[in-house]
Amino acid sequence: MRELTNKQKAFKNQLIKKLHAIKCEIGLTNDQYTSVLESFGVVSSKDLSIDELVRMIDLLRGSNPDDDKWRKRCIAAIGAYLR
C-alpha cells in the first residue's frame, strides 16, 4: 500500500471528523459504532481507506430518520403534482 499525500491525509482527517459528527448527530452508541466498524473489517476509523470512509458516511446518513421523512414528503409532493 502506498503512502498518502499530505492532501489525501488532510482529506481523510476531514472525513474522520465528519464521520464522528454524524455518529453523534444520529445518536449511535459506542457498541453500535463498533459494530459498523467491524462490518468494514477494522477496529478504528483511522484504519479505513478514504473510499471506505465515504461509504460509511453515506451508510450512516442513510439511516437518519429525518432524511427518510423529507424523502417521503418529496415523493408525496411530486405525486400530488402529477395527479
PDB file of C-alpha atoms in Angstrom:
ATOM      1  CA  MET A   1       0.000   0.000   0.000  1.00  0.00           C
ATOM      2  CA  ARG A   2       1.405   3.365  -0.968  1.00  0.00           C
ATOM      3  CA  GLU A   3       1.735   6.332   1.330  1.00  0.00           C
ATOM      4  CA  LEU A   4      -0.948   9.028   1.228  1.00  0.00           C
ATOM      5  CA  THR A   5      -0.025  12.520   0.089  1.00  0.00           C
ATOM      6  CA  ASN A   6      -0.445  15.418   2.501  1.00  0.00           C
ATOM      7  CA  LYS A   7      -3.668  16.478   0.735  1.00  0.00           C
ATOM      8  CA  GLN A   8      -5.038  12.951   0.987  1.00  0.00           C
ATOM      9  CA  LYS A   9      -4.130  12.783   4.679  1.00  0.00           C
ATOM     10  CA  ALA A  10      -5.900  16.098   5.311  1.00  0.00           C
ATOM     11  CA  PHE A  11      -8.967  14.923   3.384  1.00  0.00           C
ATOM     12  CA  LYS A  12      -9.014  11.639   5.289  1.00  0.00           C
ATOM     13  CA  ASN A  13      -8.850  13.516   8.604  1.00  0.00           C
ATOM     14  CA  GLN A  14     -11.783  15.703   7.496  1.00  0.00           C
ATOM     15  CA  LEU A  15     -13.783  12.576   6.650  1.00  0.00           C
ATOM     16  CA  ILE A  16     -12.996  11.040  10.045  1.00  0.00           C
ATOM     17  CA  LYS A  17     -14.204  14.213  11.786  1.00  0.00           C
ATOM     18  CA  LYS A  18     -17.360  14.200   9.652  1.00  0.00           C
ATOM     19  CA  LEU A  19     -17.952  10.530  10.465  1.00  0.00           C
ATOM     20  CA  HIS A  20     -17.718  11.194  14.195  1.00  0.00           C
ATOM     21  CA  ALA A  21     -20.008  14.226  13.907  1.00  0.00           C
ATOM     22  CA  ILE A  22     -22.628  12.133  12.085  1.00  0.00           C
ATOM     23  CA  LYS A  23     -22.232   9.379  14.685  1.00  0.00           C
ATOM     24  CA  CYS A  24     -23.095  11.865  17.437  1.00  0.00           C
ATOM     25  CA  GLU A  25     -25.821  13.516  15.370  1.00  0.00           C
ATOM     26  CA  ILE A  26     -27.756  10.294  14.816  1.00  0.00           C
ATOM     27  CA  GLY A  27     -27.077   9.075  18.345  1.00  0.00           C
ATOM     28  CA  LEU A  28     -25.118   5.881  17.722  1.00  0.00           C
ATOM     29  CA  THR A  29     -23.928   4.178  20.869  1.00  0.00           C
ATOM     30  CA  ASN A  30     -20.297   3.081  21.077  1.00  0.00           C
ATOM     31  CA  ASP A  31     -21.369  -0.557  20.667  1.00  0.00           C
ATOM     32  CA  GLN A  32     -23.352   0.254  17.530  1.00  0.00           C
ATOM     33  CA  TYR A  33     -20.466   2.277  16.121  1.00  0.00           C
ATOM     34  CA  THR A  34     -18.041  -0.543  16.859  1.00  0.00           C
ATOM     35  CA  SER A  35     -20.331  -2.976  15.061  1.00  0.00           C
ATOM     36  CA  VAL A  36     -20.406  -0.763  11.978  1.00  0.00           C
ATOM     37  CA  LEU A  37     -16.603  -0.501  12.028  1.00  0.00           C
ATOM     38  CA  GLU A  38     -16.308  -4.279  12.399  1.00  0.00           C
ATOM     39  CA  SER A  39     -18.524  -4.732   9.337  1.00  0.00           C
ATOM     40  CA  PHE A  40     -15.766  -2.918   7.425  1.00  0.00           C
ATOM     41  CA  GLY A  41     -13.156  -5.219   8.994  1.00  0.00           C
ATOM     42  CA  VAL A  42     -11.477  -2.582  11.168  1.00  0.00           C
ATOM     43  CA  VAL A  43     -11.499  -1.522  14.820  1.00  0.00           C
ATOM     44  CA  SER A  44     -10.795   2.197  14.295  1.00  0.00           C
ATOM     45  CA  SER A  45     -11.961   4.779  11.764  1.00  0.00           C
ATOM     46  CA  LYS A  46      -8.282   5.604  11.196  1.00  0.00           C
ATOM     47  CA  ASP A  47      -7.873   2.146   9.649  1.00  0.00           C
ATOM     48  CA  LEU A  48     -10.471   2.864   6.947  1.00  0.00           C
ATOM     49  CA  SER A  49      -9.453   3.957   3.465  1.00  0.00           C
ATOM     50  CA  ILE A  50     -10.822   7.174   2.016  1.00  0.00           C
ATOM     51  CA  ASP A  51     -13.310   5.202  -0.110  1.00  0.00           C
ATOM     52  CA  GLU A  52     -14.452   3.207   2.913  1.00  0.00           C
ATOM     53  CA  LEU A  53     -14.897   6.401   4.935  1.00  0.00           C
ATOM     54  CA  VAL A  54     -17.087   7.868   2.197  1.00  0.00           C
ATOM     55  CA  ARG A  55     -19.173   4.661   2.045  1.00  0.00           C
ATOM     56  CA  MET A  56     -19.554   4.565   5.823  1.00  0.00           C
ATOM     57  CA  ILE A  57     -20.635   8.216   5.923  1.00  0.00           C
ATOM     58  CA  ASP A  58     -23.200   7.518   3.200  1.00  0.00           C
ATOM     59  CA  LEU A  59     -24.383   4.464   5.108  1.00  0.00           C
ATOM     60  CA  LEU A  60     -24.855   6.400   8.342  1.00  0.00           C
ATOM     61  CA  ARG A  61     -26.529   9.323   6.601  1.00  0.00           C
ATOM     62  CA  GLY A  62     -28.996   6.937   5.010  1.00  0.00           C
ATOM     63  CA  SER A  63     -30.021   5.707   8.461  1.00  0.00           C
ATOM     64  CA  ASN A  64     -31.021   9.220   9.555  1.00  0.00           C
ATOM     65  CA  PRO A  65     -34.810   9.227  10.123  1.00  0.00           C
ATOM     66  CA  ASP A  66     -35.073  12.920   9.165  1.00  0.00           C
ATOM     67  CA  ASP A  67     -33.668  12.175   5.696  1.00  0.00           C
ATOM     68  CA  ASP A  68     -36.276   9.469   5.211  1.00  0.00           C
ATOM     69  CA  LYS A  69     -39.058  11.800   6.338  1.00  0.00           C
ATOM     70  CA  TRP A  70     -38.037  14.505   3.839  1.00  0.00           C
ATOM     71  CA  ARG A  71     -37.573  11.970   1.042  1.00  0.00           C
ATOM     72  CA  LYS A  72     -41.111  10.679   1.604  1.00  0.00           C
ATOM     73  CA  ARG A  73     -42.501  14.218   1.680  1.00  0.00           C
ATOM     74  CA  CYS A  74     -40.771  14.997  -1.591  1.00  0.00           C
ATOM     75  CA  ILE A  75     -42.182  11.849  -3.217  1.00  0.00           C
ATOM     76  CA  ALA A  76     -45.681  12.729  -1.948  1.00  0.00           C
ATOM     77  CA  ALA A  77     -45.380  16.277  -3.294  1.00  0.00           C
ATOM     78  CA  ILE A  78     -44.304  15.041  -6.711  1.00  0.00           C
ATOM     79  CA  GLY A  79     -47.165  12.507  -6.729  1.00  0.00           C
ATOM     80  CA  ALA A  80     -49.682  15.231  -5.822  1.00  0.00           C
ATOM     81  CA  TYR A  81     -48.312  17.481  -8.557  1.00  0.00           C
ATOM     82  CA  LEU A  82     -48.590  14.722 -11.169  1.00  0.00           C
ATOM     83  CA  ARG A  83     -52.191  13.924 -10.151  1.00  0.00           C
TER      84      ARG A  83
END
